């Protein structure tokens, strides 16, 4: 059934202080939605890993026996299926970082560290920077990721890329290299006074008490990298690329696209430090519809507003919570059912930089623009 929100024209989110509080939103949600079930959480891990193992078996045992013509079609099919399933694994590890997996913080960190390390993600490093993203969502000065630039800060090259070929190139680079560039060089992240890197325990991203856990994240990545090296030595580099590398590239692409579309939309405001507050910032995000992939991605796509309001809520309760809070949020709830490719292209075209409305009394409220 088509969602009612899909029929609405694009409209700006209200920027006035909401007529409701966070506690009033929470009261609208059934209390059981905040319960974390270890058994249920692990069931999603097991199911995802079973599918990943099934697809891996298809790649290593079935594809080599296929006729040459079918092999050319079978590998892309494997890459897409495995990439999507492993994105679901990525989302569960992300949930561990929010302490939404179980009632034990230690268990959440162990599970998250293992799952994220296998996907070459520095678990603790990203957990802490991502926590700051949740603490500062919508702040043009302090948010951590996909922070929009003011017109005066737009790189000179942007005007030469603000055309169809330029957008194709920009999107291709963003989806393939955006995630490792963010982790290694803080590309698209908030500016820091010195070089910022998720692998550097002494970098400006982290506080003193977080540095030892960043080292643990790095150790996890080195352990997985060594295993991958041994696999490449035994089976060949290109075998590893086909079986592991390409699906990982798809995982990275999905994660960048999901995050980009959650926080980049013509209707979403951003605020400077004088105007920003936590609740309006948390509401400056949009739910999207990925069809069948909503379930594969554990509904991180279509329940993101609820996730930003209550990040310790397990994903399997988020849809029920979303339906419960929509009447309370009213116009402050944003949903866009635009098909993914169309939405990605529109946002790349329309959302180049942010500026306040000309003549507006709210100089601290910024909206996306595209005219350079």
PDB file of C-alpha atoms in Angstrom, residues 85-219:
ATOM      1  CA  UNK A  85      22.978  -8.955   3.663  1.00  0.00           C
ATOM      2  CA  UNK A  86      26.284  -7.716   5.051  1.00  0.00           C
ATOM      3  CA  UNK A  87      24.817  -4.210   5.209  1.00  0.00           C
ATOM      4  CA  UNK A  88      22.249  -5.709   7.578  1.00  0.00           C
ATOM      5  CA  UNK A  89      25.124  -7.102   9.658  1.00  0.00           C
ATOM      6  CA  UNK A  90      26.675  -3.632   9.638  1.00  0.00           C
ATOM      7  CA  UNK A  91      23.413  -2.156  10.957  1.00  0.00           C
ATOM      8  CA  UNK A  92      23.297  -4.648  13.848  1.00  0.00           C
ATOM      9  CA  UNK A  93      26.859  -3.716  14.817  1.00  0.00           C
ATOM     10  CA  UNK A  94      25.787  -0.060  14.657  1.00  0.00           C
ATOM     11  CA  UNK A  95      22.957  -0.967  17.026  1.00  0.00           C
ATOM     12  CA  UNK A  96      25.500  -2.466  19.423  1.00  0.00           C
ATOM     13  CA  UNK A  97      27.275   0.892  19.462  1.00  0.00           C
ATOM     14  CA  UNK A  98      24.033   2.501  20.637  1.00  0.00           C
ATOM     15  CA  UNK A  99      23.560  -0.081  23.431  1.00  0.00           C
ATOM     16  CA  UNK A 100      20.368  -1.222  21.696  1.00  0.00           C
ATOM     17  CA  UNK A 101      21.390  -4.873  21.241  1.00  0.00           C
ATOM     18  CA  UNK A 102      21.098  -6.148  24.826  1.00  0.00           C
ATOM     19  CA  UNK A 103      21.020  -4.971  28.429  1.00  0.00           C
ATOM     20  CA  UNK A 104      24.767  -5.593  28.750  1.00  0.00           C
ATOM     21  CA  UNK A 105      27.040  -2.822  27.485  1.00  0.00           C
ATOM     22  CA  UNK A 106      29.999  -5.224  27.555  1.00  0.00           C
ATOM     23  CA  UNK A 107      28.210  -7.809  25.420  1.00  0.00           C
ATOM     24  CA  UNK A 108      27.071  -5.115  23.004  1.00  0.00           C
ATOM     25  CA  UNK A 109      30.664  -3.932  22.593  1.00  0.00           C
ATOM     26  CA  UNK A 110      32.024  -7.455  22.087  1.00  0.00           C
ATOM     27  CA  UNK A 111      29.419  -8.291  19.429  1.00  0.00           C
ATOM     28  CA  UNK A 112      29.801  -4.895  17.775  1.00  0.00           C
ATOM     29  CA  UNK A 113      33.600  -5.111  17.763  1.00  0.00           C
ATOM     30  CA  UNK A 114      33.586  -8.539  16.105  1.00  0.00           C
ATOM     31  CA  UNK A 115      30.946  -7.715  13.478  1.00  0.00           C
ATOM     32  CA  UNK A 116      32.331  -4.309  12.569  1.00  0.00           C
ATOM     33  CA  UNK A 117      35.946  -5.498  12.484  1.00  0.00           C
ATOM     34  CA  UNK A 118      35.032  -8.217   9.973  1.00  0.00           C
ATOM     35  CA  UNK A 119      33.638  -5.404   7.801  1.00  0.00           C
ATOM     36  CA  UNK A 120      36.824  -3.331   8.348  1.00  0.00           C
ATOM     37  CA  UNK A 121      35.063  -0.754  10.520  1.00  0.00           C
ATOM     38  CA  UNK A 122      36.879   0.618  13.607  1.00  0.00           C
ATOM     39  CA  UNK A 123      34.049  -0.153  16.032  1.00  0.00           C
ATOM     40  CA  UNK A 124      34.874   2.018  19.042  1.00  0.00           C
ATOM     41  CA  UNK A 125      36.276   4.871  16.957  1.00  0.00           C
ATOM     42  CA  UNK A 126      33.127   5.146  14.905  1.00  0.00           C
ATOM     43  CA  UNK A 127      30.910   4.507  17.944  1.00  0.00           C
ATOM     44  CA  UNK A 128      32.248   7.640  19.611  1.00  0.00           C
ATOM     45  CA  UNK A 129      32.162   9.913  16.562  1.00  0.00           C
ATOM     46  CA  UNK A 130      28.690   8.613  15.709  1.00  0.00           C
ATOM     47  CA  UNK A 131      27.518   9.308  19.256  1.00  0.00           C
ATOM     48  CA  UNK A 132      28.568  12.929  18.767  1.00  0.00           C
ATOM     49  CA  UNK A 133      26.611  12.992  15.523  1.00  0.00           C
ATOM     50  CA  UNK A 134      23.521  11.997  17.516  1.00  0.00           C
ATOM     51  CA  UNK A 135      24.300  14.627  20.127  1.00  0.00           C
ATOM     52  CA  UNK A 136      24.656  17.392  17.520  1.00  0.00           C
ATOM     53  CA  UNK A 137      22.410  16.415  14.608  1.00  0.00           C
ATOM     54  CA  UNK A 138      21.415  19.373  12.470  1.00  0.00           C
ATOM     55  CA  UNK A 139      24.098  21.655  13.888  1.00  0.00           C
ATOM     56  CA  UNK A 140      26.064  23.320  11.124  1.00  0.00           C
ATOM     57  CA  UNK A 141      28.873  23.918  13.607  1.00  0.00           C
ATOM     58  CA  UNK A 142      29.125  20.660  15.584  1.00  0.00           C
ATOM     59  CA  UNK A 143      27.527  17.788  13.657  1.00  0.00           C
ATOM     60  CA  UNK A 144      29.963  15.040  12.688  1.00  0.00           C
ATOM     61  CA  UNK A 145      29.009  13.760   9.245  1.00  0.00           C
ATOM     62  CA  UNK A 146      27.580  15.106   5.983  1.00  0.00           C
ATOM     63  CA  UNK A 147      27.936  18.578   7.418  1.00  0.00           C
ATOM     64  CA  UNK A 148      26.708  20.979   4.708  1.00  0.00           C
ATOM     65  CA  UNK A 149      28.897  23.885   3.696  1.00  0.00           C
ATOM     66  CA  UNK A 150      27.898  27.509   3.629  1.00  0.00           C
ATOM     67  CA  UNK A 151      28.153  29.145   0.214  1.00  0.00           C
ATOM     68  CA  UNK A 152      31.347  30.947   1.154  1.00  0.00           C
ATOM     69  CA  UNK A 153      33.029  27.627   1.987  1.00  0.00           C
ATOM     70  CA  UNK A 154      32.028  25.718  -1.162  1.00  0.00           C
ATOM     71  CA  UNK A 155      35.188  24.526  -2.985  1.00  0.00           C
ATOM     72  CA  UNK A 156      35.912  26.316  -6.280  1.00  0.00           C
ATOM     73  CA  UNK A 157      35.691  23.022  -8.161  1.00  0.00           C
ATOM     74  CA  UNK A 158      32.022  22.557  -7.216  1.00  0.00           C
ATOM     75  CA  UNK A 159      30.686  24.940  -9.870  1.00  0.00           C
ATOM     76  CA  UNK A 160      32.374  22.840 -12.566  1.00  0.00           C
ATOM     77  CA  UNK A 161      30.760  19.669 -11.182  1.00  0.00           C
ATOM     78  CA  UNK A 162      27.250  21.121 -10.852  1.00  0.00           C
ATOM     79  CA  UNK A 163      26.049  19.488 -14.052  1.00  0.00           C
ATOM     80  CA  UNK A 164      24.910  15.957 -15.003  1.00  0.00           C
ATOM     81  CA  UNK A 165      28.384  14.511 -15.821  1.00  0.00           C
ATOM     82  CA  UNK A 166      29.827  16.177 -12.724  1.00  0.00           C
ATOM     83  CA  UNK A 167      27.090  14.803 -10.514  1.00  0.00           C
ATOM     84  CA  UNK A 168      27.611  11.294 -11.881  1.00  0.00           C
ATOM     85  CA  UNK A 169      31.319  11.562 -11.097  1.00  0.00           C
ATOM     86  CA  UNK A 170      30.709  13.029  -7.645  1.00  0.00           C
ATOM     87  CA  UNK A 171      28.165  10.351  -6.722  1.00  0.00           C
ATOM     88  CA  UNK A 172      30.405   7.556  -8.037  1.00  0.00           C
ATOM     89  CA  UNK A 173      33.340   8.758  -5.931  1.00  0.00           C
ATOM     90  CA  UNK A 174      31.126   9.328  -2.885  1.00  0.00           C
ATOM     91  CA  UNK A 175      29.559   5.862  -3.006  1.00  0.00           C
ATOM     92  CA  UNK A 176      32.803   3.968  -3.640  1.00  0.00           C
ATOM     93  CA  UNK A 177      35.406   5.954  -1.702  1.00  0.00           C
ATOM     94  CA  UNK A 178      33.315   8.122   0.615  1.00  0.00           C
ATOM     95  CA  UNK A 179      33.352   5.786   3.616  1.00  0.00           C
ATOM     96  CA  UNK A 180      37.122   5.017   3.723  1.00  0.00           C
ATOM     97  CA  UNK A 181      37.888   8.688   3.003  1.00  0.00           C
ATOM     98  CA  UNK A 182      35.718   9.729   5.934  1.00  0.00           C
ATOM     99  CA  UNK A 183      37.357   7.237   8.291  1.00  0.00           C
ATOM    100  CA  UNK A 184      40.918   8.006   7.194  1.00  0.00           C
ATOM    101  CA  UNK A 185      40.753  11.733   6.380  1.00  0.00           C
ATOM    102  CA  UNK A 186      37.468  13.009   7.855  1.00  0.00           C
ATOM    103  CA  UNK A 187      36.153  13.899   4.386  1.00  0.00           C
ATOM    104  CA  UNK A 188      32.589  15.299   4.727  1.00  0.00           C
ATOM    105  CA  UNK A 189      33.045  15.404   8.523  1.00  0.00           C
ATOM    106  CA  UNK A 190      33.081  18.444  10.793  1.00  0.00           C
ATOM    107  CA  UNK A 191      36.242  20.566  10.688  1.00  0.00           C
ATOM    108  CA  UNK A 192      38.807  20.043  13.434  1.00  0.00           C
ATOM    109  CA  UNK A 193      41.763  22.277  14.305  1.00  0.00           C
ATOM    110  CA  UNK A 194      44.179  19.562  13.186  1.00  0.00           C
ATOM    111  CA  UNK A 195      44.240  16.344  11.176  1.00  0.00           C
ATOM    112  CA  UNK A 196      41.385  14.027  12.204  1.00  0.00           C
ATOM    113  CA  UNK A 197      41.394  10.281  11.578  1.00  0.00           C
ATOM    114  CA  UNK A 198      39.337   7.445  13.048  1.00  0.00           C
ATOM    115  CA  UNK A 199      42.429   5.248  13.309  1.00  0.00           C
ATOM    116  CA  UNK A 200      44.468   7.722  15.346  1.00  0.00           C
ATOM    117  CA  UNK A 201      43.843   7.311  19.103  1.00  0.00           C
ATOM    118  CA  UNK A 202      45.489  10.689  19.740  1.00  0.00           C
ATOM    119  CA  UNK A 203      43.411  12.518  17.137  1.00  0.00           C
ATOM    120  CA  UNK A 204      41.065  15.417  17.980  1.00  0.00           C
ATOM    121  CA  UNK A 205      37.957  13.292  17.458  1.00  0.00           C
ATOM    122  CA  UNK A 206      38.497  11.427  20.742  1.00  0.00           C
ATOM    123  CA  UNK A 207      38.692  12.318  24.407  1.00  0.00           C
ATOM    124  CA  UNK A 208      41.407  10.941  26.706  1.00  0.00           C
ATOM    125  CA  UNK A 209      39.149   8.243  28.144  1.00  0.00           C
ATOM    126  CA  UNK A 210      38.269   6.970  24.654  1.00  0.00           C
ATOM    127  CA  UNK A 211      41.811   6.575  23.317  1.00  0.00           C
ATOM    128  CA  UNK A 212      42.489   3.090  24.693  1.00  0.00           C
ATOM    129  CA  UNK A 213      39.356   1.752  23.018  1.00  0.00           C
ATOM    130  CA  UNK A 214      40.402   3.284  19.720  1.00  0.00           C
ATOM    131  CA  UNK A 215      43.557   1.159  20.046  1.00  0.00           C
ATOM    132  CA  UNK A 216      41.332  -1.910  20.551  1.00  0.00           C
ATOM    133  CA  UNK A 217      39.463  -1.004  17.350  1.00  0.00           C
ATOM    134  CA  UNK A 218      42.754  -0.739  15.472  1.00  0.00           C
ATOM    135  CA  UNK A 219      43.860  -4.100  16.874  1.00  0.00           C
TER     136      UNK A 219
END
